[in-house]
Tab-separated table of C-alpha atoms in Angstrom:
chain	number	residue	atom	x	y	z
A	10	UNK	CA	0.000	0.000	0.000
A	11	UNK	CA	1.222	3.474	-0.765
A	12	UNK	CA	2.850	5.666	1.849
A	13	UNK	CA	1.209	8.672	3.458
A	14	UNK	CA	1.906	10.856	6.464
A	15	UNK	CA	1.414	8.558	9.489
A	16	UNK	CA	0.108	11.459	11.552
A	17	UNK	CA	-2.968	11.665	9.347
A	18	UNK	CA	-5.281	8.866	10.395
A	19	UNK	CA	-8.135	10.584	8.570
A	20	UNK	CA	-8.441	13.153	5.775
A	21	UNK	CA	-8.637	16.854	6.600
A	22	UNK	CA	-12.026	18.471	7.112
A	23	UNK	CA	-13.696	20.063	4.069
A	24	UNK	CA	-12.210	23.503	3.347
A	25	UNK	CA	-9.298	22.985	5.726
A	26	UNK	CA	-5.839	23.701	4.299
A	27	UNK	CA	-6.788	23.453	0.620
A	28	UNK	CA	-3.178	23.987	-0.612
A	29	UNK	CA	-2.028	21.202	1.701
A	30	UNK	CA	-4.745	18.901	0.445
A	31	UNK	CA	-3.810	19.658	-3.153
A	32	UNK	CA	-0.163	18.793	-2.456
A	33	UNK	CA	-1.243	15.590	-0.722
A	34	UNK	CA	-3.331	14.513	-3.705
A	35	UNK	CA	-0.339	15.039	-5.969
A	36	UNK	CA	1.873	12.938	-3.694
A	37	UNK	CA	-0.705	10.176	-3.223
A	38	UNK	CA	-1.716	10.110	-6.859
A	39	UNK	CA	-5.307	11.043	-6.113
A	40	UNK	CA	-7.831	11.888	-3.434
A	41	UNK	CA	-8.646	9.747	-0.398
A	42	UNK	CA	-11.683	8.060	-1.888
A	43	UNK	CA	-12.007	4.607	-0.373
A	44	UNK	CA	-12.684	3.132	3.061
A	45	UNK	CA	-10.920	0.083	4.382
A	46	UNK	CA	-13.902	-2.057	3.435
A	47	UNK	CA	-13.731	-0.605	-0.085
A	48	UNK	CA	-10.057	-1.402	-0.662
A	49	UNK	CA	-10.492	-4.908	0.745
A	50	UNK	CA	-13.328	-5.568	-1.679
A	51	UNK	CA	-11.606	-3.984	-4.686
A	52	UNK	CA	-8.221	-5.641	-4.124
A	53	UNK	CA	-9.428	-9.045	-2.970
A	54	UNK	CA	-7.315	-8.803	0.193
A	55	UNK	CA	-9.083	-9.521	3.480
A	56	UNK	CA	-9.835	-6.567	5.780
A	57	UNK	CA	-7.722	-7.943	8.628
A	58	UNK	CA	-4.780	-8.396	6.310
A	59	UNK	CA	-5.046	-4.825	5.019
A	60	UNK	CA	-4.799	-3.665	8.639
A	61	UNK	CA	-1.682	-5.805	9.151
A	62	UNK	CA	-0.019	-4.421	6.039
A	63	UNK	CA	-0.941	-0.822	6.900
A	64	UNK	CA	0.488	-1.132	10.402
A	65	UNK	CA	3.602	-2.874	9.065
A	66	UNK	CA	4.196	0.143	6.834
A	67	UNK	CA	4.239	2.272	9.991
A	68	UNK	CA	0.846	3.975	9.748
A	69	UNK	CA	-1.842	4.149	12.447
A	70	UNK	CA	-5.032	2.178	11.959
A	71	UNK	CA	-8.115	3.997	10.693
A	72	UNK	CA	-11.795	3.202	11.148
A	73	UNK	CA	-13.451	0.906	8.648
A	74	UNK	CA	-15.727	3.691	7.421
A	75	UNK	CA	-13.135	6.471	7.127
A	76	UNK	CA	-12.291	7.449	3.544
A	77	UNK	CA	-8.524	7.392	3.929
A	78	UNK	CA	-7.317	5.369	0.933
A	79	UNK	CA	-6.658	5.977	-2.752
A	80	UNK	CA	-6.658	4.017	-5.986
A	81	UNK	CA	-2.878	3.668	-5.548
A	82	UNK	CA	-3.430	1.842	-2.244
A	83	UNK	CA	-5.704	-0.627	-4.028
A	84	UNK	CA	-3.117	-1.133	-6.783
A	85	UNK	CA	-0.361	-1.735	-4.219
A	86	UNK	CA	-2.423	-4.429	-2.503
A	87	UNK	CA	-2.991	-6.111	-5.846
A	88	UNK	CA	0.753	-6.062	-6.548
A	89	UNK	CA	1.393	-7.800	-3.246
A	90	UNK	CA	-1.118	-10.505	-4.158
A	91	UNK	CA	0.563	-11.035	-7.524
A	92	UNK	CA	3.967	-11.413	-5.876
A	93	UNK	CA	2.497	-14.035	-3.543
A	94	UNK	CA	0.845	-15.882	-6.439
A	95	UNK	CA	4.156	-15.879	-8.331
A	96	UNK	CA	5.853	-17.509	-5.341
A	97	UNK	CA	8.335	-14.680	-4.871
A	98	UNK	CA	7.108	-13.993	-1.333
A	99	UNK	CA	4.740	-15.557	1.165
A	100	UNK	CA	1.968	-13.819	3.072
A	101	UNK	CA	4.285	-13.645	6.081
A	102	UNK	CA	7.072	-12.358	3.826
A	103	UNK	CA	4.772	-9.623	2.536
A	104	UNK	CA	4.312	-8.302	6.070
A	105	UNK	CA	8.071	-8.354	6.669
A	106	UNK	CA	8.684	-6.650	3.330
A	107	UNK	CA	6.124	-3.959	4.168
A	108	UNK	CA	7.802	-3.367	7.528
A	109	UNK	CA	11.246	-3.046	5.917
A	110	UNK	CA	9.965	-0.718	3.198
A	111	UNK	CA	8.126	1.436	5.700
A	112	UNK	CA	11.149	1.663	7.988
A	113	UNK	CA	13.642	2.670	5.318
A	114	UNK	CA	11.442	4.803	3.087
A	115	UNK	CA	9.916	6.774	5.978
A	116	UNK	CA	13.360	8.174	6.796
A	117	UNK	CA	13.890	9.167	3.180
A	118	UNK	CA	10.414	10.708	2.988
A	119	UNK	CA	10.980	12.741	6.160
A	120	UNK	CA	14.175	14.227	4.768
A	121	UNK	CA	12.498	14.992	1.436
A	122	UNK	CA	9.508	16.641	3.110
A	123	UNK	CA	11.757	18.938	5.155
A	124	UNK	CA	13.829	19.713	2.058
A	125	UNK	CA	10.706	20.550	0.065
A	126	UNK	CA	9.394	22.772	2.843
A	127	UNK	CA	12.693	24.635	3.138
A	128	UNK	CA	12.786	25.119	-0.625
A	129	UNK	CA	9.217	26.421	-0.725
A	130	UNK	CA	9.908	28.861	2.114
A	131	UNK	CA	13.057	30.045	0.399
A	132	UNK	CA	11.555	30.587	-3.037
A	133	UNK	CA	10.144	34.124	-3.195
A	134	UNK	CA	7.930	33.281	-6.161
A	135	UNK	CA	6.026	30.786	-4.036
A	136	UNK	CA	5.793	33.069	-1.031
A	137	UNK	CA	4.503	35.854	-3.251
A	138	UNK	CA	1.863	33.586	-4.750
A	139	UNK	CA	3.554	33.023	-8.122
A	140	UNK	CA	2.731	29.360	-8.718
A	141	UNK	CA	0.815	26.946	-6.552
A	142	UNK	CA	2.646	24.549	-4.179
A	143	UNK	CA	0.784	21.618	-5.740
A	144	UNK	CA	2.055	22.606	-9.163
A	145	UNK	CA	5.648	22.704	-7.993
A	146	UNK	CA	5.216	19.386	-6.194
A	147	UNK	CA	3.759	17.838	-9.346
A	148	UNK	CA	6.770	19.022	-11.334
A	149	UNK	CA	9.369	17.830	-8.817
A	150	UNK	CA	7.855	14.483	-7.845
A	151	UNK	CA	8.721	12.696	-11.130
A	152	UNK	CA	12.304	13.951	-10.818
A	153	UNK	CA	12.616	12.556	-7.290
A	154	UNK	CA	11.073	9.257	-8.367
A	155	UNK	CA	13.443	8.992	-11.323
A	156	UNK	CA	16.470	9.601	-9.112
A	157	UNK	CA	15.303	7.153	-6.454
A	158	UNK	CA	14.586	4.463	-9.039
A	159	UNK	CA	18.028	4.917	-10.584
A	160	UNK	CA	19.860	4.663	-7.245
A	161	UNK	CA	17.726	1.675	-6.237
A	162	UNK	CA	18.512	-0.142	-9.484
A	163	UNK	CA	22.229	0.543	-9.100
A	164	UNK	CA	22.206	-0.881	-5.578
A	165	UNK	CA	20.038	-3.788	-6.691
A	166	UNK	CA	22.511	-4.593	-9.469
A	167	UNK	CA	25.463	-4.437	-7.059
A	168	UNK	CA	23.722	-6.590	-4.452
A	169	UNK	CA	22.569	-9.096	-7.066
A	170	UNK	CA	26.116	-9.464	-8.387
A	171	UNK	CA	27.356	-10.099	-4.856
A	172	UNK	CA	24.607	-12.627	-4.118
A	173	UNK	CA	25.234	-14.514	-7.359
A	174	UNK	CA	28.961	-14.628	-6.602
A	175	UNK	CA	28.238	-15.977	-3.128
A	176	UNK	CA	25.973	-18.657	-4.609
A	177	UNK	CA	28.890	-20.002	-6.618
A	178	UNK	CA	30.955	-20.629	-3.507
A	179	UNK	CA	31.172	-24.156	-2.186
A	180	UNK	CA	28.581	-25.064	0.431
A	181	UNK	CA	30.345	-26.446	3.554
A	182	UNK	CA	29.999	-30.179	4.020
A	183	UNK	CA	29.965	-29.988	7.813
A	184	UNK	CA	26.673	-29.296	9.592
A	185	UNK	CA	26.133	-25.758	10.768
A	186	UNK	CA	26.583	-25.102	14.485
A	187	UNK	CA	24.459	-22.685	16.446
A	188	UNK	CA	26.289	-19.775	18.079
A	189	UNK	CA	25.336	-18.243	21.450
A	190	UNK	CA	24.006	-15.203	19.575
A	191	UNK	CA	21.406	-17.344	17.829
A	192	UNK	CA	23.061	-17.452	14.404
A	193	UNK	CA	24.408	-20.634	12.876
A	194	UNK	CA	28.077	-20.639	11.925
A	195	UNK	CA	29.861	-22.499	9.181
A	196	UNK	CA	29.060	-20.623	5.974
A	197	UNK	CA	25.992	-19.562	4.056
A	198	UNK	CA	22.590	-20.978	4.703
A	199	UNK	CA	18.914	-20.218	4.219
A	200	UNK	CA	17.269	-18.263	7.003
A	201	UNK	CA	13.829	-17.440	5.697
A	202	UNK	CA	12.459	-14.825	3.352
A	203	UNK	CA	14.758	-11.855	2.891
A	204	UNK	CA	17.430	-13.335	5.168
A	205	UNK	CA	20.887	-14.808	4.687
A	206	UNK	CA	23.591	-16.104	7.037
A	207	UNK	CA	27.250	-15.778	6.118
A	208	UNK	CA	30.574	-15.283	7.875
A	209	UNK	CA	31.304	-11.578	7.697
A	210	UNK	CA	33.341	-8.857	9.350
A	211	UNK	CA	31.303	-6.331	11.335
A	212	UNK	CA	32.436	-2.891	12.457
A	213	UNK	CA	31.105	-0.146	14.710
A	214	UNK	CA	32.724	3.290	14.616
A	215	UNK	CA	31.638	6.143	16.866
A	216	UNK	CA	32.669	9.651	17.815
A	217	UNK	CA	34.336	9.939	21.209
A	218	UNK	CA	32.767	12.433	23.608
A	219	UNK	CA	29.796	13.066	21.323
A	220	UNK	CA	27.326	13.753	24.147
A	221	UNK	CA	29.636	16.264	25.813
A	222	UNK	CA	30.428	17.896	22.471
A	223	UNK	CA	26.769	18.417	21.533
A	224	UNK	CA	26.137	20.490	24.671
A	225	UNK	CA	28.293	23.262	23.243
A	226	UNK	CA	26.959	23.216	19.667
A	227	UNK	CA	23.932	24.872	18.158
A	228	UNK	CA	21.814	22.981	15.631
A	229	UNK	CA	23.719	24.325	12.611
A	230	UNK	CA	27.082	23.319	14.050
A	231	UNK	CA	25.753	19.900	15.050
A	232	UNK	CA	24.430	19.267	11.536
A	233	UNK	CA	27.850	20.210	10.146
A	234	UNK	CA	29.634	17.702	12.409
A	235	UNK	CA	27.153	14.905	11.677
A	236	UNK	CA	27.346	15.566	7.941
A	237	UNK	CA	31.145	15.473	8.038
A	238	UNK	CA	31.112	12.215	10.031
A	239	UNK	CA	28.616	10.545	7.704
A	240	UNK	CA	30.523	11.739	4.642
A	241	UNK	CA	33.820	10.407	6.010
A	242	UNK	CA	32.451	7.027	7.034
A	243	UNK	CA	30.398	6.634	3.866
A	244	UNK	CA	33.329	7.449	1.593
A	245	UNK	CA	35.865	5.279	3.406
A	246	UNK	CA	33.538	2.280	3.719
A	247	UNK	CA	32.654	2.502	0.023
A	248	UNK	CA	36.328	2.823	-0.966
A	249	UNK	CA	37.093	-0.240	1.127
A	250	UNK	CA	34.321	-2.288	-0.572
A	251	UNK	CA	32.246	-2.468	2.578
A	252	UNK	CA	28.610	-1.583	3.146
A	253	UNK	CA	27.169	0.904	5.604
A	254	UNK	CA	24.260	-0.855	7.311
A	255	UNK	CA	23.028	2.172	9.217
A	256	UNK	CA	24.040	5.313	11.028
A	257	UNK	CA	22.734	5.745	14.567
A	258	UNK	CA	23.446	9.275	15.752
A	259	UNK	CA	27.168	9.347	16.468
A	260	UNK	CA	27.791	5.752	15.391
A	261	UNK	CA	28.015	3.898	12.091
A	262	UNK	CA	27.605	0.147	11.572
A	263	UNK	CA	29.281	-1.444	8.533
A	264	UNK	CA	29.981	-4.936	7.207
A	265	UNK	CA	32.599	-6.432	4.879
A	266	UNK	CA	33.089	-9.800	3.264
A	267	UNK	CA	36.748	-9.978	4.361
A	268	UNK	CA	38.317	-9.129	7.696
A	269	UNK	CA	41.241	-7.405	5.989
A	270	UNK	CA	38.833	-5.020	4.232
A	271	UNK	CA	37.179	-4.119	7.540
A	272	UNK	CA	40.584	-3.644	9.168
A	273	UNK	CA	41.698	-1.302	6.399
A	274	UNK	CA	38.479	0.702	6.699
A	275	UNK	CA	38.773	1.057	10.482
A	276	UNK	CA	42.426	2.128	10.333
A	277	UNK	CA	41.745	4.617	7.542
A	278	UNK	CA	38.813	6.137	9.434
A	279	UNK	CA	41.037	6.623	12.473
A	280	UNK	CA	43.840	8.166	10.416
A	281	UNK	CA	41.594	10.609	8.555
A	282	UNK	CA	39.737	11.709	11.693
A	283	UNK	CA	43.043	12.432	13.429
A	284	UNK	CA	43.874	15.001	10.753
A	285	UNK	CA	40.405	16.593	10.629
A	286	UNK	CA	40.098	19.448	13.157
A	287	UNK	CA	36.315	19.578	12.716
A	288	UNK	CA	35.784	15.975	13.836
A	289	UNK	CA	36.215	14.475	17.314
A	290	UNK	CA	38.346	11.395	17.818
A	291	UNK	CA	36.953	8.086	16.599
A	292	UNK	CA	37.099	4.556	17.954
A	293	UNK	CA	36.146	1.284	16.281
A	294	UNK	CA	35.259	-2.252	17.318
A	295	UNK	CA	35.512	-5.138	14.835
A	296	UNK	CA	34.344	-8.746	15.064
A	297	UNK	CA	34.122	-11.696	12.694
A	298	UNK	CA	31.629	-14.538	12.574
A	299	UNK	CA	28.260	-15.704	11.322
A	300	UNK	CA	26.017	-12.732	10.574
A	301	UNK	CA	22.317	-12.850	9.792
A	302	UNK	CA	21.400	-10.286	7.127
A	303	UNK	CA	17.681	-9.583	7.090
A	304	UNK	CA	15.902	-6.804	5.199
A	305	UNK	CA	18.990	-4.589	5.170
A	306	UNK	CA	19.937	-5.034	8.833
A	307	UNK	CA	22.390	-7.445	10.474
A	308	UNK	CA	22.177	-9.591	13.598
A	309	UNK	CA	24.261	-12.084	15.547
A	310	UNK	CA	26.994	-12.466	18.121
A	311	UNK	CA	29.577	-10.755	15.897
A	312	UNK	CA	27.396	-7.640	15.740
A	313	UNK	CA	27.014	-7.585	19.530
A	314	UNK	CA	30.722	-8.143	20.136
A	315	UNK	CA	31.739	-5.352	17.741
A	316	UNK	CA	29.431	-2.966	19.605
A	317	UNK	CA	30.853	-4.000	23.003
A	318	UNK	CA	34.435	-3.566	21.773
A	319	UNK	CA	33.658	-0.068	20.520
A	320	UNK	CA	32.331	0.889	23.945
A	321	UNK	CA	35.610	-0.092	25.679
A	322	UNK	CA	38.009	1.142	22.992
A	323	UNK	CA	40.128	4.196	23.726
A	324	UNK	CA	40.086	7.219	21.416
A	325	UNK	CA	41.944	6.737	18.108
A	326	UNK	CA	42.123	2.960	18.545
A	327	UNK	CA	40.683	-0.124	16.867
A	328	UNK	CA	39.815	-3.211	18.910
A	329	UNK	CA	38.984	-6.588	17.363
A	330	UNK	CA	37.862	-9.909	18.798
A	331	UNK	CA	40.003	-13.042	18.706
A	332	UNK	CA	38.069	-14.500	15.771
A	333	UNK	CA	38.764	-11.367	13.743
A	334	UNK	CA	42.430	-11.438	14.789
A	335	UNK	CA	42.612	-15.037	13.589
A	336	UNK	CA	41.462	-13.935	10.133
A	337	UNK	CA	44.403	-11.493	9.972
A	338	UNK	CA	46.988	-13.948	11.270
A	339	UNK	CA	50.116	-13.968	9.116
A	340	UNK	CA	49.281	-10.736	7.269
A	341	UNK	CA	52.285	-8.420	7.229
A	342	UNK	CA	50.295	-5.165	7.095
A	343	UNK	CA	48.847	-5.435	10.595
A	344	UNK	CA	50.127	-5.452	14.157
A	345	UNK	CA	47.970	-7.307	16.709
A	346	UNK	CA	48.373	-7.163	20.491
A	347	UNK	CA	46.159	-9.227	22.796
A	348	UNK	CA	44.854	-7.251	25.794
A	349	UNK	CA	43.453	-8.322	29.138
A	350	UNK	CA	39.886	-9.705	29.167
A	351	UNK	CA	37.118	-7.239	29.942
A	352	UNK	CA	33.655	-7.711	31.370
A	353	UNK	CA	30.909	-6.175	29.253
A	354	UNK	CA	27.184	-6.675	28.962
A	355	UNK	CA	26.547	-10.221	27.777
A	356	UNK	CA	30.214	-11.266	27.880
A	357	UNK	CA	31.988	-11.755	31.207
A	358	UNK	CA	35.460	-12.328	29.728
A	359	UNK	CA	35.657	-10.702	26.312
A	360	UNK	CA	39.274	-10.578	25.144
A	361	UNK	CA	40.042	-7.526	22.988
A	362	UNK	CA	42.925	-7.432	20.529
A	363	UNK	CA	44.456	-4.068	19.647
A	364	UNK	CA	44.811	-3.570	15.878
A	365	UNK	CA	47.427	-1.224	14.445
A	366	UNK	CA	48.925	-0.748	10.984
A	367	UNK	CA	52.532	-1.773	10.616
A	368	UNK	CA	53.129	1.591	8.936
A	369	UNK	CA	51.119	4.158	10.909
A	370	UNK	CA	49.253	6.729	8.843
A	371	UNK	CA	49.162	4.608	5.706
A	372	UNK	CA	46.110	2.671	4.639
A	373	UNK	CA	47.408	-0.885	4.090
A	374	UNK	CA	44.932	-1.578	1.244
A	375	UNK	CA	44.735	-5.249	2.162
A	376	UNK	CA	47.294	-7.296	4.020
A	377	UNK	CA	49.820	-9.427	2.214
A	378	UNK	CA	50.677	-12.623	3.994
A	379	UNK	CA	54.197	-12.776	5.322
A	380	UNK	CA	56.547	-14.994	3.367
């Protein structure tokens, strides 16, 4: 079902905010014409299921007799049914897909809405009444959709290439063992719709003293710091052939197929931040093991361990777990020093290993094995 502002559980009253309603109709592709009973009947999807899908998208439930839905909502429900009939997804998978789409696209929509509002407030021709907001929205919406579709297809192509390459790898003959974190180890394996389990390197990088720093910054300065941090981490992770999973305030979570790639990324992030006077110091925790990838997010013991290591790392340092250190064993580009065990949440004796480049200040670009 199509996305709308979750704060609007029902359409505005007649005559209220006509420009806003006109913009909404442009964005939704039409007026709110149908009730929940109507869309259930027209799409062939049961009323209870339409409620499940709507809530999974992140929107509040509406009364059965409220005219809150459009023709596009009906079409979206029909698409879901066709995907189920084709065997691409199951009914349960449709709910999970709706939840993932709602989660990721709501963040994009929020940014776009604020950007559009700022642009409309800035443009004197709109403030002076030259041109209706709905007209400008109608002109810009296709451009945004074209850009989003292009970026989505590029990422889809990259992810598909990676998945196909992984499928060609040998499947391990030994049975998969369950880890304490609830993820099976021992190579790739099916984990349900939209999920995959593989051994990966996981990294958390955060800004040291972020909370204290924000007390002395106004909103403009804070945005500048966050933008610089996200730009740095995004660029370095991409250069290192990793993938940013998500950014959570002052922290970024990334994954790599190889431990050496994650090590290079972490060391490069530290080196670049040290020379950037506008960024605070960084610290990174890295772990290696079976990782469950599900709808764009990652789960498992390796993810938890990387987060715990980040929390105990000192500024300008990179800590890794023993499994990660084992992946780097024999590589001449890295220096590893085992530290004393630490007690952290969920792990009473977690043993960190300090990671340093053999040549400080230089990104190793992948370790060559000694000899």
